[in-house]
Amino acid sequence: MQNIELLMLALEYIEVHLGDEIKTEDIASACFCSKSTLEKLFRNVHNISVHEYMIRRRMMLAAKKLSMQPKLPILDVALEYGYSTHESFARAFEQIWNCKPSEFRTTKYTELFPRLSVPPKKGDCYMMQLKHVDISELYDLFQERKDCFFVLSDIKHMVPINEISRKAGDLAILEQMRRMTSAAGQEDVVFRIGGDEFCILTSSNEASYAEQIADKIRNLNDQTFSYEDQEIPLSLFVSTVSLKECSHCEELFAGLHNAIKKSKES
């Protein structure tokens, strides 16, 4: 089985079985490969372990359920995603969202760790410059809002933040998401489209509306977020774009990332 087929099969199997008690060995067996082969491939392509990816995806689905069904008992959500106690679920949830499950009920949900997809290949190599994520939901909404503007963001100086620690980098991305969500209008939708790349698909075809949102986000540049005993400043590249001529997901994905790249070069 070729690596691209193995990755596709593994990602699909994980998504179907997120509510089950599965281990990396189970996924490898379902994909007819060894655990070490699957783990090595996953880390090489996606820079994350299989186990950690499963935790993040489970916490994304759990957060969505808590946001959409605020009266649902937390233990019910915990049990659905493989946690036998409220305490073990709360620990895992807080590691991802930096807040308790009970505090998340009033939070506007954004998928912080979207489903990964297989990155495109150039020759025999994967194109690793982007964290390739599934934007099918974004594309479907884009089909309904083709005349609407996007607001895009990317973190400035992300490498020095990651050098402090991986947790600091995760908190920076979480703060980026919060700023985007806070600035977005009620009908606008926030999506994570890469490692530290986010977009807002607005509900307006007016450039001025998108620029107002962008200005709200820019005005928060250099404000800090807390990591242990440090206050770390965070600034974002922010831009707006209208992309009307995208006939499939890959074209939209490329268009958004090209727009982000141009904004960083200007």
Short mmCIF file of C-alpha atoms in Angstrom, two decimals:
data_model
loop_
_atom_site.label_atom_id
_atom_site.label_comp_id
_atom_site.label_asym_id
_atom_site.label_seq_id
_atom_site.Cartn_x
_atom_site.Cartn_y
_atom_site.Cartn_z
CA MET A 1 0.00 0.00 0.00
CA GLN A 2 1.40 3.42 -0.95
CA ASN A 3 1.91 6.02 1.76
CA ILE A 4 -0.83 8.30 0.45
CA GLU A 5 -3.35 5.44 0.52
CA LEU A 6 -2.23 4.43 4.00
CA LEU A 7 -2.68 7.98 5.31
CA MET A 8 -6.10 8.33 3.74
CA LEU A 9 -7.23 5.02 5.21
CA ALA A 10 -5.85 5.84 8.67
CA LEU A 11 -7.45 9.30 8.79
CA GLU A 12 -10.79 7.90 7.69
CA TYR A 13 -10.63 5.06 10.23
CA ILE A 14 -9.79 7.50 13.05
CA GLU A 15 -12.68 9.78 12.18
CA VAL A 16 -15.20 6.93 12.11
CA HIS A 17 -13.99 5.51 15.43
CA LEU A 18 -13.43 8.66 17.51
CA GLY A 19 -16.14 7.53 19.91
CA ASP A 20 -14.59 4.08 20.36
CA GLU A 21 -11.78 2.91 22.63
CA ILE A 22 -9.11 2.46 19.96
CA LYS A 23 -5.32 2.52 20.14
CA THR A 24 -2.67 3.17 17.52
CA GLU A 25 -2.23 -0.61 17.21
CA ASP A 26 -5.90 -0.97 16.24
CA ILE A 27 -5.58 1.66 13.52
CA ALA A 28 -2.39 0.10 12.17
CA SER A 29 -4.05 -3.32 12.08
CA ALA A 30 -7.05 -1.90 10.21
CA CYS A 31 -4.63 -0.35 7.71
CA PHE A 32 -2.61 -3.58 7.32
CA CYS A 33 0.66 -2.03 8.50
CA SER A 34 2.82 -2.01 11.61
CA LYS A 35 2.34 0.49 14.43
CA SER A 36 5.85 1.87 13.86
CA THR A 37 5.21 2.38 10.13
CA LEU A 38 1.98 4.28 10.77
CA GLU A 39 3.47 6.38 13.57
CA LYS A 40 6.53 7.32 11.51
CA LEU A 41 4.43 8.26 8.49
CA PHE A 42 2.01 10.31 10.60
CA ARG A 43 4.81 12.25 12.27
CA ASN A 44 6.70 12.82 9.01
CA VAL A 45 3.66 14.18 7.19
CA HIS A 46 1.62 15.82 9.96
CA ASN A 47 4.23 16.40 12.71
CA ILE A 48 1.98 14.89 15.38
CA SER A 49 1.52 11.44 16.90
CA VAL A 50 -1.52 9.35 16.07
CA HIS A 51 -2.59 9.33 19.73
CA GLU A 52 -2.29 13.10 20.12
CA TYR A 53 -4.24 13.67 16.93
CA MET A 54 -7.06 11.46 18.21
CA ILE A 55 -7.21 13.38 21.50
CA ARG A 56 -7.41 16.71 19.70
CA ARG A 57 -10.13 15.53 17.34
CA ARG A 58 -12.15 14.08 20.22
CA MET A 59 -11.89 17.33 22.16
CA MET A 60 -13.01 19.27 19.09
CA LEU A 61 -16.14 17.16 18.73
CA ALA A 62 -16.75 17.31 22.47
CA ALA A 63 -16.44 21.09 22.48
CA LYS A 64 -18.86 21.38 19.57
CA LYS A 65 -21.40 19.26 21.42
CA LEU A 66 -21.04 21.33 24.62
CA SER A 67 -21.48 24.54 22.64
CA MET A 68 -24.52 23.33 20.71
CA GLN A 69 -26.16 21.46 23.62
CA PRO A 70 -25.31 23.53 26.72
CA LYS A 71 -27.67 21.54 28.98
CA LEU A 72 -26.11 18.17 28.11
CA PRO A 73 -24.37 16.62 31.16
CA ILE A 74 -20.59 16.78 30.83
CA LEU A 75 -20.25 13.15 31.88
CA ASP A 76 -22.43 12.10 28.94
CA VAL A 77 -20.02 13.86 26.59
CA ALA A 78 -17.04 12.32 28.38
CA LEU A 79 -18.44 8.81 28.02
CA GLU A 80 -19.24 9.36 24.35
CA TYR A 81 -15.59 10.14 23.62
CA GLY A 82 -13.99 7.36 25.63
CA TYR A 83 -13.49 8.94 29.09
CA SER A 84 -14.88 7.02 32.05
CA THR A 85 -14.81 9.91 34.52
CA HIS A 86 -15.60 13.61 34.53
CA GLU A 87 -12.12 14.33 35.91
CA SER A 88 -10.13 12.56 33.17
CA PHE A 89 -12.23 14.19 30.49
CA ALA A 90 -11.86 17.64 32.07
CA ARG A 91 -8.06 17.28 32.17
CA ALA A 92 -7.88 16.37 28.49
CA PHE A 93 -10.33 19.13 27.56
CA GLU A 94 -8.43 21.82 29.46
CA GLN A 95 -5.13 20.80 27.82
CA ILE A 96 -6.66 21.61 24.44
CA TRP A 97 -8.99 24.52 25.17
CA ASN A 98 -7.26 26.06 28.21
CA CYS A 99 -10.58 26.18 30.05
CA LYS A 100 -12.88 23.76 31.86
CA PRO A 101 -15.70 22.04 29.94
CA SER A 102 -18.26 23.87 32.07
CA GLU A 103 -16.74 27.22 31.07
CA PHE A 104 -16.92 26.36 27.37
CA ARG A 105 -20.71 26.19 27.26
CA THR A 106 -20.98 29.93 26.58
CA THR A 107 -18.12 29.97 24.04
CA LYS A 108 -18.74 30.40 20.32
CA TYR A 109 -17.36 27.21 18.81
CA THR A 110 -14.61 27.21 16.20
CA GLU A 111 -12.88 24.02 15.11
CA LEU A 112 -9.41 24.58 16.52
CA PHE A 113 -8.03 21.26 15.25
CA PRO A 114 -9.84 20.42 12.01
CA ARG A 115 -9.59 17.03 10.41
CA LEU A 116 -6.24 16.55 8.70
CA SER A 117 -6.09 15.56 5.06
CA VAL A 118 -3.33 14.15 2.87
CA PRO A 119 -1.15 16.98 1.52
CA PRO A 120 -0.49 17.15 -2.20
CA LYS A 121 2.71 15.65 -3.57
CA LYS A 122 5.29 17.13 -5.89
CA GLY A 123 7.19 14.26 -7.44
CA ASP A 124 7.96 11.82 -4.64
CA CYS A 125 7.72 14.41 -1.83
CA TYR A 126 4.80 15.74 0.16
CA MET A 127 4.39 19.52 0.04
CA MET A 128 5.10 20.12 3.71
CA GLN A 129 5.04 23.91 3.76
CA LEU A 130 1.35 23.86 4.75
CA LYS A 131 -0.54 21.87 7.34
CA HIS A 132 -3.14 20.40 5.03
CA VAL A 133 -6.59 20.31 6.61
CA ASP A 134 -10.02 19.31 5.40
CA ILE A 135 -11.86 22.48 4.33
CA SER A 136 -14.85 20.74 2.77
CA GLU A 137 -17.25 22.41 5.21
CA LEU A 138 -15.76 25.81 4.40
CA TYR A 139 -15.99 25.10 0.68
CA ASP A 140 -19.66 24.11 0.95
CA LEU A 141 -20.44 27.38 2.73
CA PHE A 142 -18.32 29.27 0.20
CA GLN A 143 -20.53 27.90 -2.57
CA GLU A 144 -23.46 29.68 -0.92
CA ARG A 145 -21.50 32.90 -0.29
CA LYS A 146 -19.30 33.26 -3.37
CA ASP A 147 -19.64 37.03 -3.42
CA CYS A 148 -18.72 37.38 0.25
CA PHE A 149 -15.33 38.50 1.54
CA PHE A 150 -12.80 36.57 3.58
CA VAL A 151 -10.78 37.99 6.46
CA LEU A 152 -7.45 36.16 6.84
CA SER A 153 -4.88 36.00 9.61
CA ASP A 154 -1.47 34.51 10.28
CA ILE A 155 0.71 34.90 13.38
CA LYS A 156 3.74 37.17 13.20
CA HIS A 157 6.93 35.71 14.70
CA MET A 158 5.46 32.29 15.44
CA VAL A 159 8.86 30.56 15.50
CA PRO A 160 10.13 32.42 18.62
CA ILE A 161 6.87 31.59 20.41
CA ASN A 162 7.21 27.91 19.56
CA GLU A 163 10.81 28.04 20.78
CA ILE A 164 9.54 28.99 24.24
CA SER A 165 7.53 25.76 24.25
CA ARG A 166 5.00 23.88 22.20
CA LYS A 167 2.35 24.76 24.79
CA ALA A 168 3.09 28.46 24.31
CA GLY A 169 2.57 27.99 20.58
CA ASP A 170 -0.75 26.23 21.18
CA LEU A 171 -1.89 29.08 23.45
CA ALA A 172 -0.90 31.64 20.79
CA ILE A 173 -3.09 29.86 18.24
CA LEU A 174 -5.93 29.67 20.75
CA GLU A 175 -5.64 33.42 21.36
CA GLN A 176 -5.58 34.03 17.60
CA MET A 177 -8.78 32.04 17.25
CA ARG A 178 -10.42 34.02 20.07
CA ARG A 179 -9.55 37.32 18.43
CA MET A 180 -10.97 36.17 15.11
CA THR A 181 -14.14 34.84 16.73
CA SER A 182 -14.64 37.99 18.79
CA ALA A 183 -14.30 40.24 15.74
CA ALA A 184 -16.58 38.18 13.50
CA GLY A 185 -20.23 39.09 13.07
CA GLN A 186 -23.07 36.83 14.12
CA GLU A 187 -23.47 35.32 10.63
CA ASP A 188 -19.74 35.14 9.90
CA VAL A 189 -17.93 31.82 10.33
CA VAL A 190 -14.35 31.25 11.51
CA PHE A 191 -12.26 28.38 10.13
CA ARG A 192 -8.73 27.21 10.83
CA ILE A 193 -7.12 26.52 7.46
CA GLY A 194 -3.56 25.61 8.44
CA GLY A 195 -1.00 25.64 11.23
CA ASP A 196 -1.45 29.24 12.34
CA GLU A 197 -3.68 30.37 9.48
CA PHE A 198 -7.32 31.26 10.07
CA CYS A 199 -10.03 32.78 7.95
CA ILE A 200 -13.42 34.34 8.52
CA LEU A 201 -15.93 33.76 5.74
CA THR A 202 -18.12 36.80 6.15
CA SER A 203 -21.77 37.11 5.28
CA SER A 204 -21.20 40.33 3.32
CA ASN A 205 -20.08 41.23 -0.20
CA GLU A 206 -19.01 44.68 1.00
CA ALA A 207 -15.25 45.22 1.21
CA SER A 208 -15.80 47.84 3.90
CA TYR A 209 -17.48 45.28 6.17
CA ALA A 210 -14.51 42.91 5.90
CA GLU A 211 -12.08 45.77 6.54
CA GLN A 212 -13.95 46.73 9.71
CA ILE A 213 -13.46 43.21 11.03
CA ALA A 214 -9.80 43.24 9.97
CA ASP A 215 -9.24 46.54 11.79
CA LYS A 216 -10.76 45.13 14.98
CA ILE A 217 -8.27 42.28 14.86
CA ARG A 218 -5.30 44.53 13.98
CA ASN A 219 -6.14 46.81 16.91
CA LEU A 220 -5.36 43.91 19.25
CA ASN A 221 -1.82 43.48 17.91
CA ASP A 222 0.88 43.47 20.60
CA GLN A 223 -1.59 42.56 23.32
CA THR A 224 -0.30 39.64 25.37
CA PHE A 225 -1.45 36.18 26.36
CA SER A 226 -0.33 34.36 29.49
CA TYR A 227 1.95 31.36 29.55
CA GLU A 228 3.06 30.21 33.01
CA ASP A 229 4.71 33.32 34.49
CA GLN A 230 5.21 35.12 31.16
CA GLU A 231 3.14 37.64 29.22
CA ILE A 232 3.84 37.02 25.53
CA PRO A 233 2.87 39.67 22.95
CA LEU A 234 0.93 38.43 19.95
CA SER A 235 0.52 40.19 16.61
CA LEU A 236 -1.22 38.96 13.47
CA PHE A 237 -0.91 39.59 9.76
CA VAL A 238 -4.48 40.45 8.75
CA SER A 239 -5.88 40.91 5.25
CA THR A 240 -9.12 40.65 3.29
CA VAL A 241 -9.84 39.00 -0.03
CA SER A 242 -12.71 38.02 -2.32
CA LEU A 243 -12.32 34.70 -4.15
CA LYS A 244 -15.12 34.11 -6.63
CA GLU A 245 -13.54 31.74 -9.14
CA CYS A 246 -12.75 28.61 -7.12
CA SER A 247 -14.30 25.46 -8.55
CA HIS A 248 -13.07 22.93 -5.95
CA CYS A 249 -11.63 22.63 -2.44
CA GLU A 250 -7.98 22.57 -3.48
CA GLU A 251 -8.38 25.74 -5.50
CA LEU A 252 -10.00 27.54 -2.55
CA PHE A 253 -7.31 26.25 -0.18
CA ALA A 254 -4.56 27.51 -2.50
CA GLY A 255 -6.32 30.84 -3.06
CA LEU A 256 -6.62 31.56 0.65
CA HIS A 257 -3.00 30.66 1.39
CA ASN A 258 -1.73 32.67 -1.57
CA ALA A 259 -3.67 35.68 -0.27
CA ILE A 260 -2.08 35.24 3.16
CA LYS A 261 1.36 34.98 1.58
CA LYS A 262 0.84 38.20 -0.39
CA SER A 263 -0.29 40.06 2.72
CA LYS A 264 2.90 39.03 4.53
CA GLU A 265 5.04 40.22 1.63
CA SER A 266 3.38 43.63 1.32
#
